[in-house]
Coordinates of C-alpha atoms and ligand atoms in Angstrom, one line a residue:
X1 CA 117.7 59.9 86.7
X2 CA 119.1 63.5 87.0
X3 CA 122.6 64.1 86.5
X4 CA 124.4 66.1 88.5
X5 CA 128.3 67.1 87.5
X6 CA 130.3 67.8 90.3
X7 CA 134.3 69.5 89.5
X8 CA 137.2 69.4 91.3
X9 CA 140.6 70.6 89.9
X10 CA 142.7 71.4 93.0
X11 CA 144.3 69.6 95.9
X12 CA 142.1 71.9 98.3
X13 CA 138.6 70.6 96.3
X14 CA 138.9 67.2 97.3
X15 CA 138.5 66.9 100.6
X16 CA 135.0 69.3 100.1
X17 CA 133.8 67.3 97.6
X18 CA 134.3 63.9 98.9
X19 CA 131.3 63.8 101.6
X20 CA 129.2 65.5 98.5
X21 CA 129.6 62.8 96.6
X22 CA 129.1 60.4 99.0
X23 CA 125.6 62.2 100.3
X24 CA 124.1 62.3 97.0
X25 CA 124.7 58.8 96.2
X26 CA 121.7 58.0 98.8
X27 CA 119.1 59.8 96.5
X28 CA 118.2 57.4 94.0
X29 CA 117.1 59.4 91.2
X30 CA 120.5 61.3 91.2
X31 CA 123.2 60.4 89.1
X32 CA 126.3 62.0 89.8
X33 CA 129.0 62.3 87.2
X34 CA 132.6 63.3 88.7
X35 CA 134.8 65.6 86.5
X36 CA 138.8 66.4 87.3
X37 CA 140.0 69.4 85.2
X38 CA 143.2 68.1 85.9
X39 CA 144.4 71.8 86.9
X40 CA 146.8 69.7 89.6
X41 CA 147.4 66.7 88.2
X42 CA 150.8 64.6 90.3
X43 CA 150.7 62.0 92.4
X44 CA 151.7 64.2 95.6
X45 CA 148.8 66.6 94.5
X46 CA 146.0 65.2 93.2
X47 CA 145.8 61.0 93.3
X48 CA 146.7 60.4 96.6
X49 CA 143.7 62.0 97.5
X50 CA 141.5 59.7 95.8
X51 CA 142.8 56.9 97.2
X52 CA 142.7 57.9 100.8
X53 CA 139.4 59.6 100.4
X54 CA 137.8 57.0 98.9
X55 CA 136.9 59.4 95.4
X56 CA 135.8 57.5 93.1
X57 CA 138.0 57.5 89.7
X58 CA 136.9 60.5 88.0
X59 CA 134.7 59.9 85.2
X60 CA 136.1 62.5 82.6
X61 CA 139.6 64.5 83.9
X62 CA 140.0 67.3 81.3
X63 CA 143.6 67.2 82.0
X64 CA 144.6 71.0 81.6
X65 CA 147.8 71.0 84.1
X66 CA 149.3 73.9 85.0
X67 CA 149.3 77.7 83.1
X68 CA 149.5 81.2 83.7
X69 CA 146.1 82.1 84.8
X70 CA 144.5 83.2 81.9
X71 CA 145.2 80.4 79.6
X72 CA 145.0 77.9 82.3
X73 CA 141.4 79.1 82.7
X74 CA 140.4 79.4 79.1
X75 CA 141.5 76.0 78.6
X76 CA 139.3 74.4 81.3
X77 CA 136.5 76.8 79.7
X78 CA 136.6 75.2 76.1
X79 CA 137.2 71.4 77.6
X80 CA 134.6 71.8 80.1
X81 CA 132.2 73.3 77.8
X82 CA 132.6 70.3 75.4
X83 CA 131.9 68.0 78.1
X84 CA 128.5 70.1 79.0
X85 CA 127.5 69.7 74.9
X86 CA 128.0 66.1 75.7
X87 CA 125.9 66.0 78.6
X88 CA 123.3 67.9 77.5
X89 CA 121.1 66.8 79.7
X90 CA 122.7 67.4 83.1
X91 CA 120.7 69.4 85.6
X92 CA 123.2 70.7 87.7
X93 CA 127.1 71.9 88.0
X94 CA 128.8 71.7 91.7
X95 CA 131.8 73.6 92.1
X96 CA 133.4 73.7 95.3
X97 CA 136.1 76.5 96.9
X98 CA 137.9 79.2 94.9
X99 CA 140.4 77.8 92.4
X100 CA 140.7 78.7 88.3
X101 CA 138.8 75.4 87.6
X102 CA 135.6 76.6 89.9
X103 CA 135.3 79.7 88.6
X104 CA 136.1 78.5 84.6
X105 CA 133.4 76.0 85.2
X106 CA 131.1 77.9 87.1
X107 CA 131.0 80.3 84.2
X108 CA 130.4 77.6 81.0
X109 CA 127.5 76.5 83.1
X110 CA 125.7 79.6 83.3
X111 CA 126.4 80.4 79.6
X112 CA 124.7 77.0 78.9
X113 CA 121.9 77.5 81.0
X114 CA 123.3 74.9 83.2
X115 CA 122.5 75.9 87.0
X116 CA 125.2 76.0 88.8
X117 CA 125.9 75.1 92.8
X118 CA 128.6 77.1 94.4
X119 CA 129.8 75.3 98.0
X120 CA 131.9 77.5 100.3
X121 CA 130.1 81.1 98.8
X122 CA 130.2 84.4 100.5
X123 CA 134.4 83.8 101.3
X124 CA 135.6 87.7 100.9
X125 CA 139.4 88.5 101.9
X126 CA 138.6 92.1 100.3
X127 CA 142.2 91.6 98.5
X128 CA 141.5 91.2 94.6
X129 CA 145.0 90.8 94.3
X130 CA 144.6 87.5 95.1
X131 CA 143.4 85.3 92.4
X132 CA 140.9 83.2 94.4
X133 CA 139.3 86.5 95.4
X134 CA 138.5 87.4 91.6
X135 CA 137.1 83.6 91.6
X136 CA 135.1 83.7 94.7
X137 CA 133.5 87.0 93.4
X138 CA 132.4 85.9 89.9
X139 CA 131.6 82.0 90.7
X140 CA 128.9 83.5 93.8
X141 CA 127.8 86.3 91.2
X142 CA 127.0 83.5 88.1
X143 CA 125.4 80.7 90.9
X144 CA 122.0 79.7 91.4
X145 CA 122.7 77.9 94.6
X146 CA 125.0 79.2 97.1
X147 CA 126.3 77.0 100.2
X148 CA 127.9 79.0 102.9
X149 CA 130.4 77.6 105.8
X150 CA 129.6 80.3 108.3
X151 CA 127.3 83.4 109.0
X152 CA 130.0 85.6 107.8
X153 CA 129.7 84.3 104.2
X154 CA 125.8 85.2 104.4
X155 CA 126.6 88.7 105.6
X156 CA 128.9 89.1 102.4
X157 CA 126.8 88.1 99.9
X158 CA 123.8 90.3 101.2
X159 CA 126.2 93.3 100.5
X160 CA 126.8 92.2 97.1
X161 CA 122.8 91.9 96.2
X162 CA 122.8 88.2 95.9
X163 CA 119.2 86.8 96.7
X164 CA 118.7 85.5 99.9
X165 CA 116.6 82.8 98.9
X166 CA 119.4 81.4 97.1
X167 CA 121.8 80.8 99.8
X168 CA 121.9 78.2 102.6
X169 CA 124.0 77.9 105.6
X170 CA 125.3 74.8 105.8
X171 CA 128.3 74.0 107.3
X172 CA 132.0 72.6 106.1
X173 CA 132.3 70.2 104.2
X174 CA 135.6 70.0 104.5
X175 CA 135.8 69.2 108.2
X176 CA 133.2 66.3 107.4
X177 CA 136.2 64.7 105.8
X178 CA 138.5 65.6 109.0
X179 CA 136.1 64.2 111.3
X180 CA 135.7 61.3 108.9
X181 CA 139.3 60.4 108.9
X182 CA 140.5 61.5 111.9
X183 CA 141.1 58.6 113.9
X184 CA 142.8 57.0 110.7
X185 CA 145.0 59.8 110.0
X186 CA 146.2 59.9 114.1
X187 CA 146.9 55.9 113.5
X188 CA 149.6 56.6 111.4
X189 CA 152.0 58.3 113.4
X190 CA 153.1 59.9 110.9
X191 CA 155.1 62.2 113.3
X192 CA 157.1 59.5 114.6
X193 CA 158.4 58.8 111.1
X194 CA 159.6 62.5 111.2
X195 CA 161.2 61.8 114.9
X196 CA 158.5 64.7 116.0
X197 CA 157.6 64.3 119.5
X198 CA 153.7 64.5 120.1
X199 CA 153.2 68.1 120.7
X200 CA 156.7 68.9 120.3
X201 CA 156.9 70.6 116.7
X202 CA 155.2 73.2 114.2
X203 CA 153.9 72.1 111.2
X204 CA 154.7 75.0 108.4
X205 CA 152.9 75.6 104.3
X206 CA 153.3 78.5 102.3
X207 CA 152.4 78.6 98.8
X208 CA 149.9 81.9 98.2
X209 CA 152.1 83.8 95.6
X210 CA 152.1 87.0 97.5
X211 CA 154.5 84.9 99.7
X212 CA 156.5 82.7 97.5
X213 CA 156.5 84.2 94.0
X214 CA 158.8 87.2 95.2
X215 CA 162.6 85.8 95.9
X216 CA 163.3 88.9 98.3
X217 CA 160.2 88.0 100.5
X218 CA 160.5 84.5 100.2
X219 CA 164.3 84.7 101.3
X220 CA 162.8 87.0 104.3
X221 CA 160.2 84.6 104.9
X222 CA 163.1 81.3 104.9
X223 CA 164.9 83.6 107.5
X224 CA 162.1 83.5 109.7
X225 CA 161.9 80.0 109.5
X226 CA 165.4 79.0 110.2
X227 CA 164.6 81.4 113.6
X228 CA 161.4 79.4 114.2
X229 CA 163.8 76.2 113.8
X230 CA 165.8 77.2 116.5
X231 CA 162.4 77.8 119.0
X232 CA 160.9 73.8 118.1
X233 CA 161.5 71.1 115.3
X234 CA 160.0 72.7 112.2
X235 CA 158.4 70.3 109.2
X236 CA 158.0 72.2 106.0
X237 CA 155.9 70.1 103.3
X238 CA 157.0 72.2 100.2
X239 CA 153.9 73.0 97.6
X240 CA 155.0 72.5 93.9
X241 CA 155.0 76.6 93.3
X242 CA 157.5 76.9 96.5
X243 CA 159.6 74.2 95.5
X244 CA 160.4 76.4 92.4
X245 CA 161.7 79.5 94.0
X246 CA 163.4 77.7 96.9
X247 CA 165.4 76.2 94.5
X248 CA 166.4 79.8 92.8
X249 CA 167.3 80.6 96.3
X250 CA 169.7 77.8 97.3
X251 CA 167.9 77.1 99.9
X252 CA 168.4 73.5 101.9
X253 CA 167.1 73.9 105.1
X254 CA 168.2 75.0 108.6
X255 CA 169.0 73.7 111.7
X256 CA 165.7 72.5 113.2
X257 CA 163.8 72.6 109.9
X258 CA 163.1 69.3 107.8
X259 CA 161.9 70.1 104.1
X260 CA 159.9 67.3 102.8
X261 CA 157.8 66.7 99.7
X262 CA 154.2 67.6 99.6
X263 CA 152.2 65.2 102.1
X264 CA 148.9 63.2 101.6
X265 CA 145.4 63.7 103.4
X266 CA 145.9 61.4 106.3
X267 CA 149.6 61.8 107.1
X268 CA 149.3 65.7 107.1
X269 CA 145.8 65.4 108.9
X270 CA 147.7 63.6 111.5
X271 CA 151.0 66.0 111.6
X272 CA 148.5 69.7 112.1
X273 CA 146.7 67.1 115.0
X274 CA 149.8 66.2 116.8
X275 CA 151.5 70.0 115.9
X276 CA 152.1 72.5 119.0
X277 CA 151.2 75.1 116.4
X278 CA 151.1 75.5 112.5
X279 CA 151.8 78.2 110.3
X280 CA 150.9 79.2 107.1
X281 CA 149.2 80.6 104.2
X282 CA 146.5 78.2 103.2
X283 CA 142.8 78.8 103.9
X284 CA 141.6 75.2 104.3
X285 CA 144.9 75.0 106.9
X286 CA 143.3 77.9 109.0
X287 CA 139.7 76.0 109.3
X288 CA 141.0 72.8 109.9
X289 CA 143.6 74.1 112.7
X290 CA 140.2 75.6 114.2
X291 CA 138.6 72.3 114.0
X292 CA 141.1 70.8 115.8
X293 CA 141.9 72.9 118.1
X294 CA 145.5 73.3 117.3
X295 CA 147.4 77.2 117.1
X296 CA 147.1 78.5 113.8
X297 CA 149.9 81.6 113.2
X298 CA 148.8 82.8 109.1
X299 CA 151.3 84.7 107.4
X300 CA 148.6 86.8 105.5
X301 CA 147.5 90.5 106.2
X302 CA 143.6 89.5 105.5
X303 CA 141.9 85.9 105.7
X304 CA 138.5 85.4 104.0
X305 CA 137.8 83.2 107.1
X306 CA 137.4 85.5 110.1
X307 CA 135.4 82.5 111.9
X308 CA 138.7 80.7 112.6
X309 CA 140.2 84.2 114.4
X310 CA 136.5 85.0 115.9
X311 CA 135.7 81.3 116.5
X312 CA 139.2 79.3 116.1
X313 CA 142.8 79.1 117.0
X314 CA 143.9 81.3 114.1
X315 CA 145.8 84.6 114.3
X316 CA 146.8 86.9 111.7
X317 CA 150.7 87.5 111.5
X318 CA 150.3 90.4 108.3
X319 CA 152.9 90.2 105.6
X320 CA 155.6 90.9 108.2
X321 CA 158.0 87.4 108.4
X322 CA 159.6 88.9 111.7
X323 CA 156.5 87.8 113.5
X324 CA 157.0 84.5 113.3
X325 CA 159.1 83.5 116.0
X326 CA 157.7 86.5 118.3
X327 CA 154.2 84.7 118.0
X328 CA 155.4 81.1 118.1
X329 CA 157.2 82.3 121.3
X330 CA 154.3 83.3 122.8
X331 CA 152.6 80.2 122.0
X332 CA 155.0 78.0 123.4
X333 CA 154.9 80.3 126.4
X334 CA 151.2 79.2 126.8
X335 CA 149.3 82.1 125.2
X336 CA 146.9 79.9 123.0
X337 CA 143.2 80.9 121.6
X338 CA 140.7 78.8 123.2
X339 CA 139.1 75.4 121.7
X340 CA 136.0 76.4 120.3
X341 CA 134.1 75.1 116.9
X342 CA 132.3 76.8 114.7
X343 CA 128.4 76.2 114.5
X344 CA 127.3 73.5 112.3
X345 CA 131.2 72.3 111.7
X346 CA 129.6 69.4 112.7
X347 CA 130.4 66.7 110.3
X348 CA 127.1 66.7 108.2
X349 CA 128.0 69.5 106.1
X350 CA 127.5 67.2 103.1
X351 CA 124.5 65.7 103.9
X352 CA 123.0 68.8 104.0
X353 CA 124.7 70.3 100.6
X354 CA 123.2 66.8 98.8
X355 CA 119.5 67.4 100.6
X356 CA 119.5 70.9 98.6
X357 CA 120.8 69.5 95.4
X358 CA 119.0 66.4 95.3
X359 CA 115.6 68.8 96.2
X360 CA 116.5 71.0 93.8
X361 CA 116.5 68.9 91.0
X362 CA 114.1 66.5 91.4
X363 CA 113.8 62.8 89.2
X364 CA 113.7 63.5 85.9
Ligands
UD1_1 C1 146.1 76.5 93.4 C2 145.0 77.4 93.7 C3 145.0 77.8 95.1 C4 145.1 76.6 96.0 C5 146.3 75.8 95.6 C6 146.4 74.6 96.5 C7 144.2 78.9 91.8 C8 144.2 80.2 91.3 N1 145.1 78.6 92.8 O1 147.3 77.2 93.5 O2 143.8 78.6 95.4 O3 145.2 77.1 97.3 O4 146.1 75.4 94.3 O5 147.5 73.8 96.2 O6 143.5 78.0 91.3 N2 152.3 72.0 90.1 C9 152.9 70.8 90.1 N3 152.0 69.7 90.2 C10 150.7 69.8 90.3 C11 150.1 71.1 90.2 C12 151.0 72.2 90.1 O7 154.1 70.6 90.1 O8 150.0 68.8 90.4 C13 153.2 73.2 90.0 C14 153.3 73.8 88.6 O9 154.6 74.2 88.4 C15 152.4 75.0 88.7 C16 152.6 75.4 90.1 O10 152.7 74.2 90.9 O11 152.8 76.0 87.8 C17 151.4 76.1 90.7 O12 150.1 75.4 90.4 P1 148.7 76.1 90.2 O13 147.6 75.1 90.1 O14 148.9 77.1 89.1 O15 148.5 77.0 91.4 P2 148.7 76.7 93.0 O16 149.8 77.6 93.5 O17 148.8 75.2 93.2

């Protein structure tokens, strides 16, 4: 049997790795081994995820939790290195997105010899201020195996001198787990538990520090929201780091604006589906608003996912909050992106990921 260790860390690497996992367990000379770094680590955030994904319980979860960058990092570094000594014969490391635990882990691989497997490559936002940037450039630089999402990604990593031979354009895993769970998440009605009439509401997330960290701009941002509030019913499911700073700020809500804790998989899956339009600053928000079809406004000046402008319902708003209800407006006023899906979004992302892997290392 070959073992292959596959990380997650982060809310936004579950959903990616799930239909991974689930792929490789039909070769049966692989042996996966699922590791949590525990980089999020609450209910809200990381075990309701599990459960609705069907993950299996993790087999090790390093349980770092939460730390400025650096430390945070380092610490995943010297527990996932341990585990590697342990496992010293592993074949393989998957790491899946752009968060501190896949670049931490990406990198004690390659300084153990370990090959290392790098799903969703070639994302550039070209804005190294952004800490995911930083971990999107070093994880594709140290991987042997790079999986893109979309032709854009391939583009990329030709500029940067990363071997073609290495890379392979496969599709999203992420939406494998959309399409998956779809019809589930829709069954919930989740927006009726919210009074939100079917296509009757915006769905909004923010947690990218350029947008929550500073009080000034998240005040300015909260502004913008409470105008959006008086356009359609808002529903703001508030991320841990936004919580934090709302608080500092007094802020309770507005007229037309529910605050709610963070959401699971299927419930929010059903809320963007059902949603005249979201907003936000994810990344994983803006592809699976293009896979559904529903208006994407993302407060960001860049996106490392030009397919879901190109290709999708998403539109940049820049850093500029008073855009917000000028855009929304214009939604609700019918001016709405076309349904379109990106090539090979197709729900066999995974499939294809575990074909390479399972190729690549062969039975031992
Ligand atoms: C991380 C990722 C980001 C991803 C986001 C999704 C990095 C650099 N950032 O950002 O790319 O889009 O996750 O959520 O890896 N906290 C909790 N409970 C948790 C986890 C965090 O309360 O389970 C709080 C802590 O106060 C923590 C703060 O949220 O300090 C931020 O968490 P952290 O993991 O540092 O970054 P995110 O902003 O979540």
């Amino acid at each position: 049997m070959s073992e292959i260790i596959c990380v997650v860390g982060a809310r936004p690497n579950f959903m990616k790795m799930a239909p991974i996992l689930a792929a490789l367990k039909t070769y049966p000379w692989v042996r996966p081994l699922l590791i949590h770094t525990g980089q999020h680590y609450d209910e809200a955030m990381s075990r309701v995820f599990f459960t609705e994904l069907g993950l299996p319980v993790p087999d090790r979860n390093l349980e770092i939790g939460s730390d400025a960058h650096g430390k945070q990092t380092g610490r995943i570094m010297i527990a996932f290195d341990s585990l590697l000594e342990e496992r010293a014969k592993a074949r393989l490391v998957v790491v899946v997105g752009d968060v501190n635990s896949t670049m931490a882990c990406a990198l004690v691989a390659v300084k153990r010899g370990v090959p290392v497997a790098h799903v969703e490559a070639g994302l550039r936002s070209r804005d190294r201020t952004m800490p995911e940037e930083i971990n999107r450039i070093v994880t594709d630089m140290v991987s042997d195996l790079l999986f893109a999402t979309s032709p854009d990604a391939i583009e990329n990593l030709a500029q940067e001198g990363i071997d073609r031979g290495k890379v392979h354009l496969v599709g999203n895993p992420m939406i494998d787990t959309l399409k998956t769970h779809l019809a589930a998440a829709r069954a919930r009605d989740a927006n009726a538990r919210f009074s939100l009439a079917p296509k009757g509401y915006a769905v909004v997330t923010l947690h990218r520090p350029s947008n929550v960290d500073d009080s000034a701009g998240l005040g300015r941002i909260l502004e913008a929201l409470s105008g959006l509030g008086r356009l359609l019913p808002v529903l703001f499911p508030i991320h841990p780091r936004t919580r934090e700073q709302m608080a500092r700020l007094g802020f309770q809500g507005a007229p037309g604006v529910t605050l709610c804790e963070p959401l699971g998989y299927l419930d929010f899956l059903g809320l963007m589906d059902k949603a005249k339009l979201v907003l936000t600053d994810s990344g994983g928000i803006q592809e699976e608003t293009t896979a559904l079809g529903v208006p994407c406004l993302t407060l960001r000046a860049n996106t490392e996912r030009p397919i879901t402008i190109t290709e999708g319902t998403n539109r940049l708003l820049g850093d500029d909050p008073a855009a917000i209800v000028p855009a929304a407006a214009s939604i609700l006023a019918g001016d709405v992106p076309p349904e379109r899906s990106p090539s090979l979004w197709d729900g066999k992302a995974g499939e294809r990921i575990a074909a390479v892997l399972a190729a690549s290392v062969g039975d031992d």
